[in-house]
Short mmCIF file of C-alpha atoms in Angstrom, two decimals:
data_model
loop_
_atom_site.label_atom_id
_atom_site.label_comp_id
_atom_site.label_asym_id
_atom_site.label_seq_id
_atom_site.Cartn_x
_atom_site.Cartn_y
_atom_site.Cartn_z
CA MET A 287 31.51 62.86 -1.15
CA PRO A 288 34.68 60.94 -0.32
CA TYR A 289 37.26 60.00 -2.92
CA VAL A 290 39.26 56.81 -2.35
CA ASN A 291 42.20 55.73 -4.49
CA ILE A 292 43.36 52.12 -4.14
CA ARG A 293 46.71 51.37 -5.73
CA VAL A 294 47.84 47.75 -6.14
CA THR A 295 50.24 45.88 -8.37
CA ARG A 296 48.81 44.59 -11.67
CA GLU A 297 48.76 40.89 -10.92
CA GLY A 298 45.46 39.54 -12.18
CA VAL A 299 42.84 41.36 -10.13
CA SER A 300 39.49 40.12 -11.49
CA ARG A 301 36.40 42.17 -12.28
CA GLU A 302 34.66 40.49 -9.35
CA GLN A 303 37.43 41.42 -6.93
CA LYS A 304 37.33 45.02 -8.13
CA ALA A 305 33.56 45.08 -7.54
CA GLU A 306 34.12 43.73 -4.00
CA LEU A 307 36.71 46.43 -3.27
CA ILE A 308 34.41 49.19 -4.55
CA GLN A 309 31.46 47.93 -2.53
CA GLY A 310 33.51 47.22 0.59
CA VAL A 311 35.17 50.65 0.72
CA THR A 312 31.88 52.43 0.03
CA ASN A 313 30.11 50.51 2.81
CA LEU A 314 32.96 51.30 5.20
CA LEU A 315 32.63 55.06 4.58
CA VAL A 316 28.86 54.87 5.07
CA ASP A 317 29.21 52.84 8.28
CA VAL A 318 32.11 54.71 9.92
CA LEU A 319 31.53 58.29 8.76
CA GLY A 320 27.88 58.30 7.66
CA LYS A 321 28.88 59.38 4.14
CA ASN A 322 26.41 59.43 1.25
CA PRO A 323 27.22 56.45 -0.99
CA SER A 324 25.79 58.11 -4.13
CA THR A 325 28.69 60.60 -4.25
CA THR A 326 31.39 58.25 -2.93
CA VAL A 327 34.03 57.61 -5.61
CA VAL A 328 36.51 54.69 -5.54
CA VAL A 329 39.26 54.47 -8.16
CA ILE A 330 41.53 51.42 -8.45
CA ASP A 331 44.95 51.84 -10.09
CA GLU A 332 46.81 48.72 -11.18
CA VAL A 333 50.56 49.31 -11.41
CA GLU A 334 53.10 47.13 -13.28
CA THR A 335 55.41 45.24 -10.90
CA ASP A 336 58.46 46.92 -12.51
CA ASN A 337 57.00 50.28 -11.45
CA TRP A 338 56.31 49.42 -7.82
CA GLY A 339 59.21 49.55 -5.40
CA ILE A 340 59.47 48.54 -1.78
CA ALA A 341 62.58 48.24 0.36
CA GLY A 342 64.59 49.77 -2.50
CA GLU A 343 63.77 47.18 -5.16
CA SER A 344 60.95 46.48 -7.59
CA VAL A 345 58.22 43.95 -6.91
CA THR A 346 59.35 42.13 -10.07
CA VAL A 347 62.78 41.46 -8.54
CA ARG A 348 61.25 40.65 -5.18
CA ARG A 349 58.87 38.07 -6.69
CA GLN A 350 61.70 36.41 -8.70
CA ARG A 351 63.93 35.96 -5.67
CA ARG A 352 61.14 34.26 -3.75
CA GLN A 353 60.55 31.59 -6.36
CA MET B 112 53.70 76.26 -10.74
CA PRO B 113 50.40 74.47 -10.20
CA TYR B 114 49.89 70.76 -10.78
CA VAL B 115 46.45 69.58 -11.88
CA ASN B 116 45.43 65.94 -12.17
CA ILE B 117 42.25 65.20 -14.11
CA ARG B 118 40.92 61.65 -13.69
CA VAL B 119 38.16 60.40 -15.99
CA THR B 120 36.91 57.03 -17.20
CA ARG B 121 38.59 55.67 -20.34
CA GLU B 122 35.72 56.03 -22.77
CA GLY B 123 37.14 57.41 -25.98
CA VAL B 124 38.56 60.80 -25.02
CA SER B 125 40.15 62.15 -28.23
CA ARG B 126 43.50 63.88 -28.60
CA GLU B 127 41.63 67.11 -29.41
CA GLN B 128 39.55 66.89 -26.24
CA LYS B 129 42.67 66.31 -24.15
CA ALA B 130 44.26 69.39 -25.74
CA GLU B 131 41.17 71.43 -24.87
CA LEU B 132 41.26 70.24 -21.25
CA ILE B 133 44.96 71.10 -20.94
CA GLN B 134 44.50 74.55 -22.45
CA GLY B 135 41.28 75.26 -20.53
CA VAL B 136 42.67 74.35 -17.10
CA THR B 137 45.89 76.27 -17.74
CA ASN B 138 43.98 79.39 -18.80
CA LEU B 139 41.76 79.10 -15.71
CA LEU B 140 44.78 79.07 -13.38
CA VAL B 141 46.28 82.07 -15.18
CA ASP B 142 42.98 84.01 -15.07
CA VAL B 143 41.89 83.20 -11.50
CA LEU B 144 45.22 82.97 -9.65
CA GLY B 145 47.66 84.78 -11.96
CA LYS B 146 49.80 81.63 -12.25
CA ASN B 147 52.66 81.36 -14.74
CA PRO B 148 51.48 79.03 -17.55
CA SER B 149 55.02 77.91 -18.45
CA THR B 150 55.30 75.92 -15.21
CA THR B 151 51.66 74.81 -15.00
CA VAL B 152 51.37 71.04 -15.37
CA VAL B 153 48.14 69.19 -16.26
CA VAL B 154 48.07 65.38 -16.22
CA ILE B 155 45.05 63.42 -17.48
CA ASP B 156 44.52 59.86 -16.19
CA GLU B 157 42.09 57.62 -18.06
CA VAL B 158 40.74 54.82 -15.86
CA GLU B 159 39.04 51.61 -17.03
CA THR B 160 35.32 51.56 -16.21
CA ASP B 161 35.80 48.35 -14.17
CA ASN B 162 38.20 50.30 -11.95
CA TRP B 163 35.98 53.32 -11.29
CA GLY B 164 33.29 52.96 -8.66
CA ILE B 165 30.50 55.29 -7.65
CA ALA B 166 27.57 54.58 -5.34
CA GLY B 167 29.16 51.22 -4.49
CA GLU B 168 29.29 49.79 -8.00
CA SER B 169 31.56 50.02 -11.03
CA VAL B 170 30.85 52.32 -13.96
CA THR B 171 30.79 49.19 -16.16
CA VAL B 172 27.80 47.81 -14.26
CA ARG B 173 26.15 51.23 -14.12
CA ARG B 174 26.46 51.70 -17.89
CA GLN B 175 25.03 48.20 -18.61
CA ARG B 176 21.96 48.75 -16.45
CA ARG B 177 21.15 51.99 -18.25
CA GLN B 178 21.08 50.46 -21.72
CA MET C 247 32.07 61.34 -12.56
CA PRO C 248 35.48 62.99 -13.01
CA TYR C 249 37.83 63.75 -10.14
CA VAL C 250 40.11 66.75 -10.46
CA ASN C 251 42.88 67.60 -8.00
CA ILE C 252 44.36 71.11 -8.20
CA ARG C 253 47.58 71.57 -6.24
CA VAL C 254 48.94 75.10 -5.70
CA THR C 255 51.23 76.80 -3.20
CA ARG C 256 49.53 78.20 -0.09
CA GLU C 257 49.87 81.89 -0.81
CA GLY C 258 46.57 83.51 0.07
CA VAL C 259 44.05 81.89 -2.26
CA SER C 260 40.68 83.40 -1.28
CA ARG C 261 37.37 81.60 -0.85
CA GLU C 262 36.10 83.43 -3.95
CA GLN C 263 39.05 82.26 -6.05
CA LYS C 264 38.51 78.68 -4.89
CA ALA C 265 34.84 78.92 -5.90
CA GLU C 266 35.89 80.21 -9.35
CA LEU C 267 38.33 77.31 -9.79
CA ILE C 268 35.68 74.75 -8.79
CA GLN C 269 33.07 76.23 -11.11
CA GLY C 270 35.53 76.76 -13.99
CA VAL C 271 36.91 73.21 -13.95
CA THR C 272 33.43 71.70 -13.63
CA ASN C 273 32.14 73.75 -16.59
CA LEU C 274 35.17 72.72 -18.64
CA LEU C 275 34.47 69.02 -18.08
CA VAL C 276 30.81 69.50 -18.99
CA ASP C 277 31.67 71.49 -22.13
CA VAL C 278 34.57 69.38 -23.44
CA LEU C 279 33.58 65.85 -22.37
CA GLY C 280 29.86 66.13 -21.70
CA LYS C 281 30.35 65.00 -18.09
CA ASN C 282 27.58 65.14 -15.51
CA PRO C 283 28.39 68.07 -13.15
CA SER C 284 26.50 66.54 -10.21
CA THR C 285 29.15 63.83 -9.78
CA THR C 286 32.16 65.95 -10.78
CA VAL C 287 34.52 66.39 -7.82
CA VAL C 288 37.21 69.10 -7.59
CA VAL C 289 39.66 69.10 -4.67
CA ILE C 290 42.12 71.96 -4.11
CA ASP C 291 45.29 71.27 -2.10
CA GLU C 292 47.27 74.25 -0.79
CA VAL C 293 50.91 73.35 -0.14
CA GLU C 294 53.40 75.31 2.00
CA THR C 295 56.11 77.01 -0.11
CA ASP C 296 58.81 75.09 1.83
CA ASN C 297 57.20 71.86 0.61
CA TRP C 298 56.98 72.76 -3.09
CA GLY C 299 60.13 72.39 -5.15
CA ILE C 300 60.87 73.36 -8.71
CA ALA C 301 64.22 73.38 -10.49
CA GLY C 302 65.77 71.72 -7.44
CA GLU C 303 64.87 74.38 -4.89
CA SER C 304 61.86 75.31 -2.77
CA VAL C 305 59.44 78.05 -3.75
CA THR C 306 60.36 79.80 -0.47
CA VAL C 307 63.99 80.18 -1.59
CA ARG C 308 62.91 81.10 -5.11
CA ARG C 309 60.61 83.86 -3.85
CA GLN C 310 63.32 85.30 -1.54
CA ARG C 311 65.89 85.54 -4.32
CA ARG C 312 63.49 87.48 -6.52
CA GLN C 313 62.83 90.19 -3.99
CA MET D 86 56.88 54.39 5.96
CA PRO D 87 57.04 57.04 3.22
CA TYR D 88 55.13 56.80 -0.04
CA VAL D 89 56.66 58.39 -3.12
CA ASN D 90 54.89 58.74 -6.45
CA ILE D 91 57.04 59.60 -9.48
CA ARG D 92 55.08 60.64 -12.56
CA VAL D 93 56.88 60.93 -15.91
CA THR D 94 55.91 60.79 -19.58
CA ARG D 95 55.89 57.33 -21.15
CA GLU D 96 58.91 57.66 -23.42
CA GLY D 97 60.87 54.46 -23.12
CA VAL D 98 61.91 54.30 -19.48
CA SER D 99 63.78 51.00 -19.14
CA ARG D 100 63.48 48.43 -16.35
CA GLU D 101 67.02 49.34 -15.27
CA GLN D 102 66.18 53.05 -15.04
CA LYS D 103 63.09 52.26 -12.96
CA ALA D 104 65.22 50.17 -10.61
CA GLU D 105 67.67 53.10 -10.27
CA LEU D 106 64.82 55.51 -9.45
CA ILE D 107 63.38 53.16 -6.83
CA GLN D 108 66.76 52.59 -5.19
CA GLY D 109 67.78 56.26 -5.41
CA VAL D 110 64.61 57.63 -3.84
CA THR D 111 64.63 55.00 -1.09
CA ASN D 112 68.26 55.77 -0.23
CA LEU D 113 67.48 59.50 -0.16
CA LEU D 114 64.69 59.00 2.40
CA VAL D 115 66.94 56.82 4.54
CA ASP D 116 69.81 59.32 4.37
CA VAL D 117 67.86 62.58 4.84
CA LEU D 118 65.03 61.51 7.18
CA GLY D 119 66.30 58.26 8.69
CA LYS D 120 63.28 56.37 7.31
CA ASN D 121 63.03 52.57 7.41
CA PRO D 122 63.61 51.32 3.84
CA SER D 123 61.58 48.13 4.37
CA THR D 124 58.33 50.10 4.49
CA THR D 125 59.28 52.78 1.93
CA VAL D 126 57.08 52.53 -1.16
CA VAL D 127 57.94 54.09 -4.55
CA VAL D 128 55.40 54.00 -7.39
CA ILE D 129 56.29 55.15 -10.92
CA ASP D 130 53.46 56.25 -13.22
CA GLU D 131 54.20 56.54 -16.94
CA VAL D 132 51.78 58.91 -18.69
CA GLU D 133 51.12 59.14 -22.45
CA THR D 134 52.51 62.36 -23.97
CA ASP D 135 48.98 63.30 -25.18
CA ASN D 136 47.87 63.25 -21.54
CA TRP D 137 50.65 65.44 -20.13
CA GLY D 138 50.30 69.18 -20.55
CA ILE D 139 52.71 71.98 -19.77
CA ALA D 140 52.44 75.64 -20.72
CA GLY D 141 48.91 74.96 -22.02
CA GLU D 142 49.82 72.31 -24.60
CA SER D 143 50.50 68.58 -24.66
CA VAL D 144 54.01 67.13 -24.63
CA THR D 145 53.14 65.47 -27.97
CA VAL D 146 52.67 68.86 -29.63
CA ARG D 147 55.71 70.30 -27.85
CA ARG D 148 57.94 67.45 -29.05
CA GLN D 149 56.70 67.77 -32.67
CA ARG D 150 57.40 71.50 -32.83
CA ARG D 151 60.97 70.98 -31.67
CA GLN D 152 61.87 68.53 -34.41
CA MET E 296 51.92 46.25 -0.59
CA PRO E 297 48.83 48.28 -1.49
CA TYR E 298 48.57 52.02 -0.95
CA VAL E 299 45.14 53.48 -0.23
CA ASN E 300 44.40 57.19 -0.05
CA ILE E 301 41.09 58.20 1.53
CA ARG E 302 40.12 61.83 0.97
CA VAL E 303 37.22 63.31 2.96
CA THR E 304 36.12 66.78 4.02
CA ARG E 305 37.54 68.02 7.34
CA GLU E 306 34.39 67.89 9.44
CA GLY E 307 35.33 66.43 12.77
CA VAL E 308 36.57 62.93 11.97
CA SER E 309 37.67 61.47 15.33
CA ARG E 310 40.80 59.48 16.06
CA GLU E 311 38.60 56.43 16.65
CA GLN E 312 36.89 56.79 13.27
CA LYS E 313 40.28 57.11 11.56
CA ALA E 314 41.43 53.92 13.29
CA GLU E 315 38.28 52.13 12.06
CA LEU E 316 38.90 53.28 8.49
CA ILE E 317 42.53 52.13 8.59
CA GLN E 318 41.61 48.74 10.01
CA GLY E 319 38.59 48.28 7.74
CA VAL E 320 40.43 49.06 4.50
CA THR E 321 43.39 46.88 5.50
CA ASN E 322 41.11 43.95 6.31
CA LEU E 323 39.29 44.41 2.99
CA LEU E 324 42.55 44.16 1.03
CA VAL E 325 43.58 41.06 2.97
CA ASP E 326 40.18 39.41 2.47
CA VAL E 327 39.57 40.28 -1.19
CA LEU E 328 43.09 40.23 -2.65
CA GLY E 329 45.08 38.25 -0.09
CA LYS E 330 47.45 41.20 0.45
CA ASN E 331 50.02 41.26 3.24
CA PRO E 332 48.73 43.68 5.91
CA SER E 333 52.22 44.51 7.20
CA THR E 334 53.02 46.46 4.04
CA THR E 335 49.52 47.86 3.43
CA VAL E 336 49.51 51.65 3.78
CA VAL E 337 46.37 53.76 4.30
CA VAL E 338 46.59 57.56 4.27
CA ILE E 339 43.62 59.77 5.20
CA ASP E 340 43.53 63.35 3.87
CA GLU E 341 41.10 65.78 5.47
CA VAL E 342 40.24 68.67 3.14
CA GLU E 343 38.68 72.02 4.12
CA THR E 344 35.08 72.35 2.89
CA ASP E 345 36.05 75.51 0.93
CA ASN E 346 38.53 73.36 -1.01
CA TRP E 347 36.15 70.54 -1.92
CA GLY E 348 33.81 71.09 -4.84
CA ILE E 349 30.98 69.00 -6.16
CA ALA E 350 28.39 69.94 -8.78
CA GLY E 351 30.33 73.14 -9.43
CA GLU E 352 30.19 74.57 -5.92
CA SER E 353 32.08 74.17 -2.65
CA VAL E 354 30.86 71.95 0.17
CA THR E 355 30.80 75.08 2.37
CA VAL E 356 28.16 76.69 0.14
CA ARG E 357 26.28 73.41 -0.21
CA ARG E 358 26.12 72.93 3.56
CA GLN E 359 24.90 76.53 4.13
CA ARG E 360 22.07 76.22 1.62
CA ARG E 361 20.79 73.10 3.32
CA GLN E 362 20.47 74.67 6.73
CA MET F 233 58.66 67.71 -16.68
CA PRO F 234 58.34 65.06 -13.99
CA TYR F 235 56.09 65.46 -10.96
CA VAL F 236 57.14 63.76 -7.74
CA ASN F 237 54.99 63.57 -4.63
CA ILE F 238 56.71 62.56 -1.38
CA ARG F 239 54.34 61.68 1.45
CA VAL F 240 55.74 61.28 4.97
CA THR F 241 54.36 61.50 8.50
CA ARG F 242 54.44 64.98 10.10
CA GLU F 243 57.14 64.39 12.67
CA GLY F 244 59.39 67.45 12.64
CA VAL F 245 60.84 67.49 9.11
CA SER F 246 63.00 70.64 9.00
CA ARG F 247 63.21 73.20 6.20
CA GLU F 248 66.77 72.01 5.51
CA GLN F 249 65.67 68.38 5.19
CA LYS F 250 62.89 69.41 2.79
CA ALA F 251 65.44 71.31 0.68
CA GLU F 252 67.65 68.19 0.61
CA LEU F 253 64.75 66.01 -0.53
CA ILE F 254 63.81 68.48 -3.29
CA GLN F 255 67.39 68.74 -4.53
CA GLY F 256 68.08 65.01 -4.21
CA VAL F 257 65.00 63.89 -6.13
CA THR F 258 65.54 66.50 -8.86
CA ASN F 259 69.17 65.43 -9.30
CA LEU F 260 68.10 61.78 -9.48
CA LEU F 261 65.65 62.49 -12.33
CA VAL F 262 68.31 64.47 -14.20
CA ASP F 263 70.93 61.73 -13.71
CA VAL F 264 68.78 58.66 -14.42
CA LEU F 265 66.32 59.95 -17.04
CA GLY F 266 68.02 63.08 -18.39
CA LYS F 267 65.02 65.20 -17.35
CA ASN F 268 65.10 69.00 -17.46
CA PRO F 269 65.37 70.23 -13.84
CA SER F 270 63.68 73.57 -14.59
CA THR F 271 60.31 71.87 -15.07
CA THR F 272 60.75 69.13 -12.44
CA VAL F 273 58.25 69.56 -9.62
CA VAL F 274 58.60 67.95 -6.17
CA VAL F 275 55.77 68.27 -3.62
CA ILE F 276 56.16 67.06 -0.03
CA ASP F 277 53.01 66.19 1.95
CA GLU F 278 53.30 65.86 5.73
CA VAL F 279 50.52 63.71 7.18
CA GLU F 280 49.43 63.55 10.84
CA THR F 281 50.37 60.25 12.49
CA ASP F 282 46.67 59.60 13.29
CA ASN F 283 45.97 59.73 9.55
CA TRP F 284 48.71 57.31 8.46
CA GLY F 285 48.03 53.63 8.81
CA ILE F 286 50.26 50.63 8.30
CA ALA F 287 49.57 47.00 9.17
CA GLY F 288 46.02 47.96 10.10
CA GLU F 289 46.83 50.55 12.77
CA SER F 290 47.80 54.22 12.92
CA VAL F 291 51.40 55.37 13.29
CA THR F 292 50.30 57.11 16.52
CA VAL F 293 49.37 53.78 18.10
CA ARG F 294 52.45 52.09 16.65
CA ARG F 295 54.76 54.74 18.12
CA GLN F 296 53.10 54.53 21.57
CA ARG F 297 53.48 50.77 21.79
CA ARG F 298 57.18 51.00 21.03
CA GLN F 299 57.95 53.40 23.86
#
């Protein structure tokens, strides 16, 4: 019955990678907590880099400075 | 003062259906808990089917198999 | 498959009221969107009044002023 | 190490305003709680006005009535 | 920079199990998406069984019926 | 109408500090986005250090190693 919300920046996550995240997190909850996979929900949110801040600045600015 | 977040897959929810969800949840909180509707917030998130997993696989894959 | 998160202040919500919220929200999603109730998840969070702010002040302060 | 999620309606928030929100919230957590800014995360979600309800109706309807 | 929120019912999750979840999810994000573990945040919420609903009823009621 | 959720570890945040966070975030949304403070909601979640992970380990373990 767990609910897992994965939030990452929107930077080209593929359908295959999303499938790997969903399967990996579900397996982890089955293995560690013995949860029932059939009611385990995983939701991935992709967030624009302008909307994600760390250390007081957006990821957009952070990425630009590193180039 | 409640805050309610409804998360569903993005599969053609109409403006009318969203209005019904907002009104229905607000009425429920007024009826059951006596909450003030004027400060009751309802936010609906629509999530791509690739990004929603259940039972270890995405809703996209699940929908395809059932066709 | 929906996930609904209801957040309210912790002010004596009874087990019966929680059951009514869970049933009411689930029925709403079945009625309005045709969702499958068996995978509809509702999670209620009760938040201390010191930790809930509206209009720039906590609910604790707001409640005291109204007495 | 804090995580802050700011949810607002999608009504033309500029990149500059987002940067101000990220910096302002991060500074607040440093000033009030002495948190380390380098691990302080701020995520801004912009929500369509059809999907945001208050007082039992959507912000779309509310905005139209006020014109 | 990802943020992951794991929500489960409060039913005796041990400190060791929490550590396994934190490590497992962090490794998954490093392996699948190449994320930097040092800014990967995992937050586990444990929710009372009265407050978690599935299929229109609380987990408390569901557990009792199965005994 | 904004909703802001501040999540921090439960490590002795005082009522006064919570009030400062609520007021500070509300003022920021008024100043930067011109939001109406009377419908601005701020919710603070305090999370046990065992339940908060960063860099693949819990804050509990992290704090112990630094002593």
